[in-house]
Amino acid sequence: MLKLIRRFVSASALTLAMTAASAQEPIVIGVPAVQSGPVGVADHTDWTNGITLAVEEINAAGGVLGRPLEIRLLDLDMMSPEGNVAGFTSLIEGGAHAIASAFTIIPAPAMEAAAPSGIPYVHGNTSSVNVDLFQSDPERFRNIFQLDVGEVWYGTGYVRFLQDLVASGQWEPKNNKVHIVQGQISYTQLISQATQAAIAETNGEWEVGAITDIQFPVQDWSPVIRALQETDAAAIMIDHWVAAELAAFAQQYAFDPVPDSLVYLQYGPSQPEFLDLAQGAGEGMVWGTVYGVYADERGMEFREKYMARYPGTMGMVYTGGGYDAAYILAAAWEAAGDPDDFDAVGDAIRNIEYRGVNGFYRIDPETNSGISYPNMTDDPEAGQAHLFFQVQDNEHRIIAPEPFVEVPFVAPPWW
């Protein structure tokens, strides 16, 4: 009997020791991020920095379930399907408990690679392709969550912004024409199509003045600027997202602008290099994001922390996105109680309500993605605001929508 008791005590001690050891093992967040190449580096660096800042804070507060968080960074080749599959497969097989990605240019291969394991995969792809793929097989892609919304809302929200700016009395357009300069990738094409559809729904309040095609990489903006001058539209939409090329446009446009036209640059100025490369030429230009860092108390506190940790020009989108993603995963792991139970963690994310620095997160069960204000909800605290910024004094300042306005719109220098 004594031997049996000793054997039982030894076994119990071993179990407790193993449990204690397991409790100290890190919970791993796999972060596939582009480290080099023509596109994506700035956004992916912003995302990685944001996650790193959040993980440092979470670990300083004791971690999750008594365990520290660990970031496993992987250099992602996102320009090819094979590169996406290889990167995601490596993280999954390496024991990641979740994957957190800024975006992939080709979303489907990454989703297909993640789906069989059921691993929680959160991202900011801003892509209708993700929504379509999820809806094609909701069970298979159940644990893959787009934290923001599809790119089509950029087009819808842009036309709403024009209407609201006129209604506010801040802008009296010289005509009702919109000139769209569109890139040729799916992302920009879908934005252009959504913009055209929203313009058509205004019943003549706005009309498409012209559409000009561009092809990445844009070496010379002179032909585009000549086309803009010929159309002389009140509103100019440069539907392109590469910051360095938008900075080149801004520099060329500053020397030969279209008088009294409102210039909107699609998303790209959010990346730090835009202000750095434009060197003041972006002054007065407007840009937007469906997934950006607010300028409210929570957002400004984050900005200050981020700038202290990463001095220099700050990105206005994926810095906050990565930061929020880490806290969303931490909350889901706490709720599930076991990071290895992928479906329990997925259920926790699916039912989460979280107010982050990029707005309010709630997953739409029809799309497994976020909700946009004011595009999809009238409640400013029920989604992520479609923010419009204007470059003022070489800084990005929020000019729409209410109640998140930081400063009023000002006349650009070429007016």
mmCIF file of C-alpha atoms in Angstrom:
data_model
loop_
_atom_site.group_PDB
_atom_site.id
_atom_site.type_symbol
_atom_site.label_atom_id
_atom_site.label_comp_id
_atom_site.label_asym_id
_atom_site.label_seq_id
_atom_site.Cartn_x
_atom_site.Cartn_y
_atom_site.Cartn_z
ATOM 1 C CA MET A 1 0.000 0.000 0.000
ATOM 2 C CA LEU A 2 2.831 2.396 0.922
ATOM 3 C CA LYS A 3 4.478 1.719 -2.445
ATOM 4 C CA LEU A 4 1.151 2.416 -4.176
ATOM 5 C CA ILE A 5 0.726 5.705 -2.295
ATOM 6 C CA ARG A 6 4.277 6.707 -3.128
ATOM 7 C CA ARG A 7 3.665 5.802 -6.777
ATOM 8 C CA PHE A 8 0.434 7.870 -6.741
ATOM 9 C CA VAL A 9 2.144 10.853 -5.112
ATOM 10 C CA SER A 10 5.015 10.646 -7.582
ATOM 11 C CA ALA A 11 2.597 10.462 -10.511
ATOM 12 C CA SER A 12 0.592 13.395 -9.155
ATOM 13 C CA ALA A 13 3.726 15.435 -8.625
ATOM 14 C CA LEU A 14 4.815 14.629 -12.169
ATOM 15 C CA THR A 15 1.421 15.721 -13.524
ATOM 16 C CA LEU A 16 1.571 18.960 -11.540
ATOM 17 C CA ALA A 17 5.118 19.584 -12.719
ATOM 18 C CA MET A 18 4.107 18.981 -16.328
ATOM 19 C CA THR A 19 1.096 21.306 -15.946
ATOM 20 C CA ALA A 20 3.271 23.995 -14.405
ATOM 21 C CA ALA A 21 5.811 23.630 -17.200
ATOM 22 C CA SER A 22 3.040 23.826 -19.783
ATOM 23 C CA ALA A 23 1.673 26.964 -18.147
ATOM 24 C CA GLN A 24 5.032 28.663 -18.654
ATOM 25 C CA GLU A 25 5.316 27.729 -22.333
ATOM 26 C CA PRO A 26 4.737 30.750 -24.552
ATOM 27 C CA ILE A 27 1.591 31.255 -26.586
ATOM 28 C CA VAL A 28 2.884 31.839 -30.088
ATOM 29 C CA ILE A 29 1.526 34.400 -32.545
ATOM 30 C CA GLY A 30 2.744 33.694 -36.059
ATOM 31 C CA VAL A 31 3.303 36.928 -37.978
ATOM 32 C CA PRO A 32 3.944 36.512 -41.722
ATOM 33 C CA ALA A 33 5.370 39.860 -42.811
ATOM 34 C CA VAL A 34 7.104 41.074 -45.943
ATOM 35 C CA GLN A 35 10.687 42.086 -45.185
ATOM 36 C CA SER A 36 11.720 43.288 -48.651
ATOM 37 C CA GLY A 37 10.364 43.837 -52.137
ATOM 38 C CA PRO A 38 8.487 46.472 -54.149
ATOM 39 C CA VAL A 39 5.277 46.598 -52.086
ATOM 40 C CA GLY A 40 4.011 45.851 -48.603
ATOM 41 C CA VAL A 41 7.125 46.402 -46.491
ATOM 42 C CA ALA A 42 5.909 49.624 -44.830
ATOM 43 C CA ASP A 43 2.460 48.263 -43.958
ATOM 44 C CA HIS A 44 3.836 44.950 -42.714
ATOM 45 C CA THR A 45 6.455 46.723 -40.618
ATOM 46 C CA ASP A 46 3.708 48.896 -39.116
ATOM 47 C CA TRP A 47 1.656 45.773 -38.298
ATOM 48 C CA THR A 48 4.642 43.996 -36.745
ATOM 49 C CA ASN A 49 5.534 47.062 -34.672
ATOM 50 C CA GLY A 50 1.953 47.346 -33.430
ATOM 51 C CA ILE A 51 1.788 43.696 -32.406
ATOM 52 C CA THR A 52 5.188 43.939 -30.722
ATOM 53 C CA LEU A 53 4.094 46.925 -28.661
ATOM 54 C CA ALA A 54 0.922 45.127 -27.543
ATOM 55 C CA VAL A 55 2.746 41.893 -26.693
ATOM 56 C CA GLU A 56 5.268 43.801 -24.585
ATOM 57 C CA GLU A 57 2.404 45.381 -22.664
ATOM 58 C CA ILE A 58 0.515 42.106 -22.236
ATOM 59 C CA ASN A 59 3.609 40.254 -21.028
ATOM 60 C CA ALA A 60 4.473 43.070 -18.621
ATOM 61 C CA ALA A 61 0.982 42.634 -17.150
ATOM 62 C CA GLY A 62 1.481 38.886 -16.613
ATOM 63 C CA GLY A 63 0.755 37.391 -20.011
ATOM 64 C CA VAL A 64 -2.311 35.310 -20.869
ATOM 65 C CA LEU A 65 -3.441 32.365 -18.747
ATOM 66 C CA GLY A 66 -0.184 32.694 -16.847
ATOM 67 C CA ARG A 67 1.833 32.263 -20.041
ATOM 68 C CA PRO A 68 3.913 34.797 -21.953
ATOM 69 C CA LEU A 69 3.115 35.679 -25.548
ATOM 70 C CA GLU A 70 5.763 35.170 -28.197
ATOM 71 C CA ILE A 71 5.895 36.602 -31.707
ATOM 72 C CA ARG A 72 7.240 34.294 -34.399
ATOM 73 C CA LEU A 73 8.079 36.533 -37.351
ATOM 74 C CA LEU A 74 8.317 34.992 -40.813
ATOM 75 C CA ASP A 75 9.629 36.733 -43.926
ATOM 76 C CA LEU A 76 6.681 36.311 -46.297
ATOM 77 C CA ASP A 77 6.871 36.107 -50.079
ATOM 78 C CA MET A 78 3.339 37.364 -50.670
ATOM 79 C CA MET A 79 3.675 38.093 -54.383
ATOM 80 C CA SER A 80 3.230 34.443 -55.363
ATOM 81 C CA PRO A 81 0.680 31.793 -54.341
ATOM 82 C CA GLU A 82 3.495 29.396 -53.492
ATOM 83 C CA GLY A 83 5.157 31.956 -51.226
ATOM 84 C CA ASN A 84 1.961 32.496 -49.263
ATOM 85 C CA VAL A 85 1.331 28.767 -48.851
ATOM 86 C CA ALA A 86 4.911 28.077 -47.781
ATOM 87 C CA GLY A 87 4.932 30.891 -45.224
ATOM 88 C CA PHE A 88 1.623 30.020 -43.592
ATOM 89 C CA THR A 89 2.375 26.290 -43.605
ATOM 90 C CA SER A 90 5.712 26.911 -41.896
ATOM 91 C CA LEU A 91 4.081 28.887 -39.086
ATOM 92 C CA ILE A 92 1.338 26.302 -38.565
ATOM 93 C CA GLU A 93 3.719 23.354 -38.544
ATOM 94 C CA GLY A 94 6.038 25.328 -36.246
ATOM 95 C CA GLY A 95 3.407 25.358 -33.526
ATOM 96 C CA ALA A 96 1.829 28.806 -33.801
ATOM 97 C CA HIS A 97 -1.373 29.163 -31.790
ATOM 98 C CA ALA A 98 -2.696 31.852 -34.140
ATOM 99 C CA ILE A 99 -1.665 33.777 -37.223
ATOM 100 C CA ALA A 100 -1.949 37.558 -37.389
ATOM 101 C CA SER A 101 -1.276 39.104 -40.792
ATOM 102 C CA ALA A 102 -1.555 42.655 -42.097
ATOM 103 C CA PHE A 103 -2.586 41.448 -45.560
ATOM 104 C CA THR A 104 -1.647 39.235 -48.456
ATOM 105 C CA ILE A 105 -1.828 40.475 -52.039
ATOM 106 C CA ILE A 106 -3.218 37.075 -53.100
ATOM 107 C CA PRO A 107 -5.613 36.144 -50.268
ATOM 108 C CA ALA A 108 -6.927 32.744 -51.372
ATOM 109 C CA PRO A 109 -3.698 30.672 -51.056
ATOM 110 C CA ALA A 110 -3.104 31.905 -47.503
ATOM 111 C CA MET A 111 -6.675 31.097 -46.510
ATOM 112 C CA GLU A 112 -6.481 27.666 -48.127
ATOM 113 C CA ALA A 113 -3.224 26.938 -46.309
ATOM 114 C CA ALA A 114 -4.657 27.952 -42.926
ATOM 115 C CA ALA A 115 -8.083 26.333 -43.231
ATOM 116 C CA PRO A 116 -7.286 22.604 -42.757
ATOM 117 C CA SER A 117 -5.680 23.152 -39.351
ATOM 118 C CA GLY A 118 -8.519 25.375 -38.119
ATOM 119 C CA ILE A 119 -5.916 27.768 -36.720
ATOM 120 C CA PRO A 120 -7.302 31.192 -35.772
ATOM 121 C CA TYR A 121 -6.097 33.561 -38.490
ATOM 122 C CA VAL A 122 -6.850 37.281 -38.145
ATOM 123 C CA HIS A 123 -5.894 39.830 -40.771
ATOM 124 C CA GLY A 124 -6.582 43.222 -42.310
ATOM 125 C CA ASN A 125 -6.744 42.234 -45.972
ATOM 126 C CA THR A 126 -9.544 44.705 -46.776
ATOM 127 C CA SER A 127 -10.636 42.306 -49.490
ATOM 128 C CA SER A 128 -13.920 41.124 -50.987
ATOM 129 C CA VAL A 129 -12.092 37.966 -52.091
ATOM 130 C CA ASN A 130 -11.862 36.931 -48.427
ATOM 131 C CA VAL A 131 -15.573 37.467 -47.973
ATOM 132 C CA ASP A 132 -16.437 35.512 -51.123
ATOM 133 C CA LEU A 133 -14.167 32.624 -50.165
ATOM 134 C CA PHE A 134 -15.576 32.456 -46.638
ATOM 135 C CA GLN A 135 -19.126 32.476 -47.951
ATOM 136 C CA SER A 136 -18.296 29.672 -50.365
ATOM 137 C CA ASP A 137 -17.555 27.360 -47.412
ATOM 138 C CA PRO A 138 -18.252 28.944 -43.981
ATOM 139 C CA GLU A 139 -17.372 25.773 -42.089
ATOM 140 C CA ARG A 140 -13.985 25.329 -43.733
ATOM 141 C CA PHE A 141 -12.983 28.984 -43.264
ATOM 142 C CA ARG A 142 -14.757 29.460 -39.932
ATOM 143 C CA ASN A 143 -11.669 30.561 -37.979
ATOM 144 C CA ILE A 144 -10.342 33.050 -40.548
ATOM 145 C CA PHE A 145 -11.366 36.599 -39.657
ATOM 146 C CA GLN A 146 -10.959 39.824 -41.597
ATOM 147 C CA LEU A 147 -10.782 42.438 -38.861
ATOM 148 C CA ASP A 148 -11.729 45.272 -41.203
ATOM 149 C CA VAL A 149 -14.078 45.290 -44.221
ATOM 150 C CA GLY A 150 -13.833 44.682 -47.954
ATOM 151 C CA GLU A 151 -12.310 47.298 -50.256
ATOM 152 C CA VAL A 152 -15.614 48.041 -52.005
ATOM 153 C CA TRP A 153 -16.622 50.248 -49.073
ATOM 154 C CA TYR A 154 -13.855 52.659 -50.072
ATOM 155 C CA GLY A 155 -15.830 53.540 -53.195
ATOM 156 C CA THR A 156 -19.165 53.855 -51.422
ATOM 157 C CA GLY A 157 -17.653 55.882 -48.601
ATOM 158 C CA TYR A 158 -15.749 58.212 -50.954
ATOM 159 C CA VAL A 159 -18.934 59.403 -52.666
ATOM 160 C CA ARG A 160 -20.604 59.819 -49.278
ATOM 161 C CA PHE A 161 -17.621 61.929 -48.193
ATOM 162 C CA LEU A 162 -17.974 64.222 -51.219
ATOM 163 C CA GLN A 163 -21.676 64.703 -50.509
ATOM 164 C CA ASP A 164 -21.106 65.353 -46.810
ATOM 165 C CA LEU A 165 -18.299 67.845 -47.496
ATOM 166 C CA VAL A 166 -20.583 69.848 -49.783
ATOM 167 C CA ALA A 167 -23.507 69.621 -47.348
ATOM 168 C CA SER A 168 -21.299 70.907 -44.518
ATOM 169 C CA GLY A 169 -20.546 74.090 -46.456
ATOM 170 C CA GLN A 170 -16.807 73.424 -46.410
ATOM 171 C CA TRP A 171 -16.604 72.919 -50.193
ATOM 172 C CA GLU A 172 -18.415 74.377 -53.173
ATOM 173 C CA PRO A 173 -17.349 72.206 -56.133
ATOM 174 C CA LYS A 174 -16.779 73.881 -59.508
ATOM 175 C CA ASN A 175 -18.742 71.132 -61.272
ATOM 176 C CA ASN A 176 -20.176 67.690 -60.576
ATOM 177 C CA LYS A 177 -17.494 65.607 -62.287
ATOM 178 C CA VAL A 178 -15.287 62.930 -60.725
ATOM 179 C CA HIS A 179 -12.146 61.826 -62.575
ATOM 180 C CA ILE A 180 -11.037 58.336 -61.513
ATOM 181 C CA VAL A 181 -7.443 57.242 -62.091
ATOM 182 C CA GLN A 182 -7.449 53.492 -61.517
ATOM 183 C CA GLY A 183 -4.808 50.847 -61.015
ATOM 184 C CA GLN A 184 -5.183 47.432 -62.595
ATOM 185 C CA ILE A 185 -5.080 45.047 -59.629
ATOM 186 C CA SER A 186 -8.279 43.547 -58.227
ATOM 187 C CA TYR A 187 -8.185 45.814 -55.165
ATOM 188 C CA THR A 188 -8.183 49.078 -57.107
ATOM 189 C CA GLN A 189 -10.549 47.800 -59.790
ATOM 190 C CA LEU A 190 -13.171 46.845 -57.212
ATOM 191 C CA ILE A 191 -12.825 50.236 -55.532
ATOM 192 C CA SER A 192 -13.284 51.972 -58.882
ATOM 193 C CA GLN A 193 -16.342 49.885 -59.729
ATOM 194 C CA ALA A 194 -17.897 50.609 -56.337
ATOM 195 C CA THR A 195 -17.192 54.323 -56.778
ATOM 196 C CA GLN A 196 -18.833 54.364 -60.195
ATOM 197 C CA ALA A 197 -21.866 52.509 -58.829
ATOM 198 C CA ALA A 198 -22.199 54.969 -55.927
ATOM 199 C CA ILE A 199 -21.919 57.922 -58.321
ATOM 200 C CA ALA A 200 -24.681 56.451 -60.478
ATOM 201 C CA GLU A 201 -26.920 56.220 -57.417
ATOM 202 C CA THR A 202 -26.676 59.998 -56.863
ATOM 203 C CA ASN A 203 -28.972 60.466 -59.900
ATOM 204 C CA GLY A 204 -26.887 63.191 -61.482
ATOM 205 C CA GLU A 205 -25.637 64.918 -58.360
ATOM 206 C CA TRP A 206 -22.265 63.506 -59.389
ATOM 207 C CA GLU A 207 -21.092 62.012 -62.667
ATOM 208 C CA VAL A 208 -17.993 60.182 -63.862
ATOM 209 C CA GLY A 209 -16.061 62.760 -65.856
ATOM 210 C CA ALA A 210 -13.364 60.361 -67.052
ATOM 211 C CA ILE A 211 -11.522 57.166 -66.162
ATOM 212 C CA THR A 212 -7.766 56.920 -66.704
ATOM 213 C CA ASP A 213 -5.930 53.600 -66.400
ATOM 214 C CA ILE A 214 -2.492 53.277 -64.836
ATOM 215 C CA GLN A 215 -0.222 50.266 -64.507
ATOM 216 C CA PHE A 216 2.113 49.550 -61.588
ATOM 217 C CA PRO A 217 4.839 50.706 -61.446
ATOM 218 C CA VAL A 218 3.982 54.255 -62.540
ATOM 219 C CA GLN A 219 7.197 55.785 -63.850
ATOM 220 C CA ASP A 220 5.805 59.135 -65.030
ATOM 221 C CA TRP A 221 2.625 60.885 -63.899
ATOM 222 C CA SER A 222 2.797 63.619 -66.559
ATOM 223 C CA PRO A 223 0.319 61.952 -68.978
ATOM 224 C CA VAL A 224 -2.102 61.404 -66.089
ATOM 225 C CA ILE A 225 -1.869 65.028 -64.970
ATOM 226 C CA ARG A 226 -2.510 66.211 -68.547
ATOM 227 C CA ALA A 227 -5.628 64.018 -68.651
ATOM 228 C CA LEU A 228 -6.774 65.473 -65.323
ATOM 229 C CA GLN A 229 -6.382 68.992 -66.670
ATOM 230 C CA GLU A 230 -8.373 68.186 -69.785
ATOM 231 C CA THR A 231 -11.289 66.809 -67.756
ATOM 232 C CA ASP A 232 -11.064 69.599 -65.157
ATOM 233 C CA ALA A 233 -13.181 67.584 -62.686
ATOM 234 C CA ALA A 234 -14.084 69.008 -59.308
ATOM 235 C CA ALA A 235 -13.060 65.733 -57.647
ATOM 236 C CA ILE A 236 -9.988 63.695 -58.550
ATOM 237 C CA MET A 237 -9.621 60.156 -57.242
ATOM 238 C CA ILE A 238 -6.193 58.551 -57.599
ATOM 239 C CA ASP A 239 -7.161 54.917 -57.046
ATOM 240 C CA HIS A 240 -3.664 53.583 -56.319
ATOM 241 C CA TRP A 241 -2.145 52.464 -53.031
ATOM 242 C CA VAL A 242 1.680 52.507 -53.322
ATOM 243 C CA ALA A 243 2.944 55.336 -51.109
ATOM 244 C CA ALA A 244 6.171 56.048 -52.981
ATOM 245 C CA GLU A 245 4.345 56.416 -56.289
ATOM 246 C CA LEU A 246 1.634 58.583 -54.755
ATOM 247 C CA ALA A 247 4.384 60.793 -53.326
ATOM 248 C CA ALA A 248 5.842 61.106 -56.833
ATOM 249 C CA PHE A 249 2.379 62.074 -58.105
ATOM 250 C CA ALA A 250 2.076 64.723 -55.385
ATOM 251 C CA GLN A 251 5.421 66.251 -56.326
ATOM 252 C CA GLN A 252 4.565 66.413 -60.032
ATOM 253 C CA TYR A 253 1.033 67.653 -59.373
ATOM 254 C CA ALA A 254 2.291 70.471 -57.138
ATOM 255 C CA PHE A 255 4.120 71.987 -60.129
ATOM 256 C CA ASP A 256 1.122 71.778 -62.468
ATOM 257 C CA PRO A 257 -2.124 71.328 -60.525
ATOM 258 C CA VAL A 258 -5.734 71.369 -61.686
ATOM 259 C CA PRO A 259 -7.151 74.601 -60.220
ATOM 260 C CA ASP A 260 -9.807 74.208 -57.525
ATOM 261 C CA SER A 261 -9.965 70.405 -57.765
ATOM 262 C CA LEU A 262 -10.210 68.253 -54.646
ATOM 263 C CA VAL A 263 -7.501 65.568 -54.819
ATOM 264 C CA TYR A 264 -8.100 62.250 -53.064
ATOM 265 C CA LEU A 265 -5.345 59.631 -52.876
ATOM 266 C CA GLN A 266 -6.505 56.095 -52.167
ATOM 267 C CA TYR A 267 -5.078 54.818 -48.859
ATOM 268 C CA GLY A 268 -1.331 54.972 -49.701
ATOM 269 C CA PRO A 269 -0.506 58.174 -47.756
ATOM 270 C CA SER A 270 -1.140 56.147 -44.580
ATOM 271 C CA GLN A 271 2.277 54.582 -45.110
ATOM 272 C CA PRO A 272 5.131 56.504 -43.445
ATOM 273 C CA GLU A 273 7.154 57.033 -46.606
ATOM 274 C CA PHE A 274 4.474 59.198 -48.232
ATOM 275 C CA LEU A 275 5.156 62.234 -46.061
ATOM 276 C CA ASP A 276 8.878 61.517 -46.072
ATOM 277 C CA LEU A 277 9.096 61.304 -49.878
ATOM 278 C CA ALA A 278 6.498 63.921 -50.803
ATOM 279 C CA GLN A 279 8.510 66.515 -48.866
ATOM 280 C CA GLY A 280 5.592 68.889 -48.428
ATOM 281 C CA ALA A 281 4.005 68.349 -51.857
ATOM 282 C CA GLY A 282 1.137 66.380 -50.307
ATOM 283 C CA GLU A 283 -0.119 69.441 -48.440
ATOM 284 C CA GLY A 284 -3.884 69.754 -48.800
ATOM 285 C CA MET A 285 -4.418 66.334 -50.341
ATOM 286 C CA VAL A 286 -7.054 64.034 -48.877
ATOM 287 C CA TRP A 287 -6.914 60.295 -48.319
ATOM 288 C CA GLY A 288 -9.006 57.692 -46.555
ATOM 289 C CA THR A 289 -8.934 54.362 -44.784
ATOM 290 C CA VAL A 290 -11.624 52.027 -43.484
ATOM 291 C CA TYR A 291 -9.175 50.874 -40.805
ATOM 292 C CA GLY A 292 -7.202 53.687 -39.198
ATOM 293 C CA VAL A 293 -5.917 54.976 -35.872
ATOM 294 C CA TYR A 294 -8.368 57.366 -34.225
ATOM 295 C CA ALA A 295 -7.409 60.736 -32.758
ATOM 296 C CA ASP A 296 -9.619 60.319 -29.671
ATOM 297 C CA GLU A 297 -8.185 59.853 -26.191
ATOM 298 C CA ARG A 298 -7.470 56.152 -26.690
ATOM 299 C CA GLY A 299 -5.993 56.724 -30.134
ATOM 300 C CA MET A 300 -3.759 59.591 -29.052
ATOM 301 C CA GLU A 301 -2.477 57.613 -26.079
ATOM 302 C CA PHE A 302 -1.535 54.818 -28.480
ATOM 303 C CA ARG A 303 0.116 57.242 -30.885
ATOM 304 C CA GLU A 304 2.259 58.652 -28.101
ATOM 305 C CA LYS A 305 3.328 55.185 -26.944
ATOM 306 C CA TYR A 306 4.050 54.086 -30.478
ATOM 307 C CA MET A 307 6.126 57.161 -31.297
ATOM 308 C CA ALA A 308 8.129 56.721 -28.120
ATOM 309 C CA ARG A 309 8.834 53.087 -29.043
ATOM 310 C CA TYR A 310 9.343 53.678 -32.781
ATOM 311 C CA PRO A 311 10.511 57.258 -33.447
ATOM 312 C CA GLY A 312 9.960 58.765 -36.879
ATOM 313 C CA THR A 313 6.944 59.133 -39.148
ATOM 314 C CA MET A 314 4.105 56.919 -37.948
ATOM 315 C CA GLY A 315 1.830 54.873 -40.188
ATOM 316 C CA MET A 316 -1.838 55.586 -39.529
ATOM 317 C CA VAL A 317 -3.407 52.183 -40.313
ATOM 318 C CA TYR A 318 -1.608 48.916 -39.600
ATOM 319 C CA THR A 319 0.203 50.218 -36.529
ATOM 320 C CA GLY A 320 -3.152 50.282 -34.731
ATOM 321 C CA GLY A 321 -4.387 47.201 -36.559
ATOM 322 C CA GLY A 322 -1.526 45.048 -35.313
ATOM 323 C CA TYR A 323 -1.852 46.450 -31.818
ATOM 324 C CA ASP A 324 -5.578 45.684 -31.698
ATOM 325 C CA ALA A 325 -5.073 42.206 -33.200
ATOM 326 C CA ALA A 326 -2.803 41.145 -30.331
ATOM 327 C CA TYR A 327 -5.328 42.306 -27.727
ATOM 328 C CA ILE A 328 -8.190 40.586 -29.561
ATOM 329 C CA LEU A 329 -6.269 37.312 -29.598
ATOM 330 C CA ALA A 330 -5.341 37.707 -25.917
ATOM 331 C CA ALA A 331 -8.998 38.246 -24.999
ATOM 332 C CA ALA A 332 -10.042 35.219 -27.074
ATOM 333 C CA TRP A 333 -7.433 32.980 -25.415
ATOM 334 C CA GLU A 334 -8.579 34.101 -21.981
ATOM 335 C CA ALA A 335 -12.197 33.384 -22.899
ATOM 336 C CA ALA A 336 -11.424 29.984 -24.430
ATOM 337 C CA GLY A 337 -9.090 28.939 -21.620
ATOM 338 C CA ASP A 338 -6.902 26.869 -23.938
ATOM 339 C CA PRO A 339 -4.911 28.340 -26.871
ATOM 340 C CA ASP A 340 -4.653 24.851 -28.399
ATOM 341 C CA ASP A 341 -8.443 24.611 -28.728
ATOM 342 C CA PHE A 342 -8.635 26.408 -32.057
ATOM 343 C CA ASP A 343 -12.399 26.184 -32.394
ATOM 344 C CA ALA A 344 -13.023 27.544 -28.901
ATOM 345 C CA VAL A 345 -10.693 30.447 -29.675
ATOM 346 C CA GLY A 346 -12.421 30.969 -33.016
ATOM 347 C CA ASP A 347 -15.795 31.076 -31.274
ATOM 348 C CA ALA A 348 -14.446 33.671 -28.856
ATOM 349 C CA ILE A 349 -13.251 35.877 -31.724
ATOM 350 C CA ARG A 350 -16.560 35.393 -33.533
ATOM 351 C CA ASN A 351 -18.432 36.717 -30.492
ATOM 352 C CA ILE A 352 -15.984 39.402 -29.426
ATOM 353 C CA GLU A 353 -16.889 43.026 -28.794
ATOM 354 C CA TYR A 354 -13.734 45.058 -28.423
ATOM 355 C CA ARG A 355 -13.022 48.779 -28.644
ATOM 356 C CA GLY A 356 -9.498 49.264 -29.880
ATOM 357 C CA VAL A 357 -7.455 52.168 -31.186
ATOM 358 C CA ASN A 358 -8.804 51.509 -34.698
ATOM 359 C CA GLY A 359 -12.425 51.518 -33.572
ATOM 360 C CA PHE A 360 -14.968 48.959 -32.429
ATOM 361 C CA TYR A 361 -14.572 45.310 -33.434
ATOM 362 C CA ARG A 362 -17.517 43.021 -33.925
ATOM 363 C CA ILE A 363 -17.537 40.200 -36.465
ATOM 364 C CA ASP A 364 -20.365 40.142 -38.993
ATOM 365 C CA PRO A 365 -21.451 36.466 -39.132
ATOM 366 C CA GLU A 366 -22.391 36.829 -42.811
ATOM 367 C CA THR A 367 -18.881 37.813 -43.850
ATOM 368 C CA ASN A 368 -16.541 36.869 -40.970
ATOM 369 C CA SER A 369 -15.230 40.403 -41.196
ATOM 370 C CA GLY A 370 -15.704 43.749 -39.494
ATOM 371 C CA ILE A 371 -18.345 46.471 -39.686
ATOM 372 C CA SER A 372 -17.771 49.931 -41.150
ATOM 373 C CA TYR A 373 -19.154 53.209 -39.827
ATOM 374 C CA PRO A 374 -20.978 55.069 -41.352
ATOM 375 C CA ASN A 375 -21.108 52.757 -44.367
ATOM 376 C CA MET A 376 -22.770 49.821 -42.600
ATOM 377 C CA THR A 377 -24.018 51.236 -39.302
ATOM 378 C CA ASP A 378 -25.246 54.615 -38.075
ATOM 379 C CA ASP A 379 -23.742 54.040 -34.626
ATOM 380 C CA PRO A 380 -20.201 55.475 -34.414
ATOM 381 C CA GLU A 381 -19.355 53.047 -31.617
ATOM 382 C CA ALA A 382 -20.615 49.948 -33.447
ATOM 383 C CA GLY A 383 -17.901 49.660 -36.087
ATOM 384 C CA GLN A 384 -14.610 50.975 -37.412
ATOM 385 C CA ALA A 385 -14.905 54.489 -38.799
ATOM 386 C CA HIS A 386 -14.148 55.123 -42.455
ATOM 387 C CA LEU A 387 -11.678 57.885 -41.685
ATOM 388 C CA PHE A 388 -10.772 60.686 -44.089
ATOM 389 C CA PHE A 389 -7.526 62.529 -43.472
ATOM 390 C CA GLN A 390 -6.113 65.697 -44.975
ATOM 391 C CA VAL A 391 -2.422 66.559 -44.991
ATOM 392 C CA GLN A 392 -2.191 69.773 -42.986
ATOM 393 C CA ASP A 393 1.164 71.249 -41.949
ATOM 394 C CA ASN A 394 2.748 68.007 -43.183
ATOM 395 C CA GLU A 395 0.705 65.912 -40.740
ATOM 396 C CA HIS A 396 -2.272 63.603 -41.222
ATOM 397 C CA ARG A 397 -5.370 65.115 -39.585
ATOM 398 C CA ILE A 398 -8.828 63.513 -39.495
ATOM 399 C CA ILE A 399 -11.487 65.647 -41.231
ATOM 400 C CA ALA A 400 -14.378 63.098 -41.393
ATOM 401 C CA PRO A 401 -16.619 61.489 -40.281
ATOM 402 C CA GLU A 402 -18.287 62.956 -37.232
ATOM 403 C CA PRO A 403 -17.844 62.477 -34.296
ATOM 404 C CA PHE A 404 -14.202 61.598 -34.960
ATOM 405 C CA VAL A 405 -13.258 64.837 -36.723
ATOM 406 C CA GLU A 406 -9.971 66.231 -35.468
ATOM 407 C CA VAL A 407 -9.810 69.454 -37.546
ATOM 408 C CA PRO A 408 -11.949 71.043 -40.283
ATOM 409 C CA PHE A 409 -11.129 70.692 -43.969
ATOM 410 C CA VAL A 410 -8.949 73.527 -45.309
ATOM 411 C CA ALA A 411 -8.508 74.809 -48.858
ATOM 412 C CA PRO A 412 -5.476 73.179 -50.523
ATOM 413 C CA PRO A 413 -2.628 75.480 -51.616
ATOM 414 C CA TRP A 414 -3.469 75.113 -55.343
ATOM 415 C CA TRP A 415 -6.991 76.566 -54.872
#
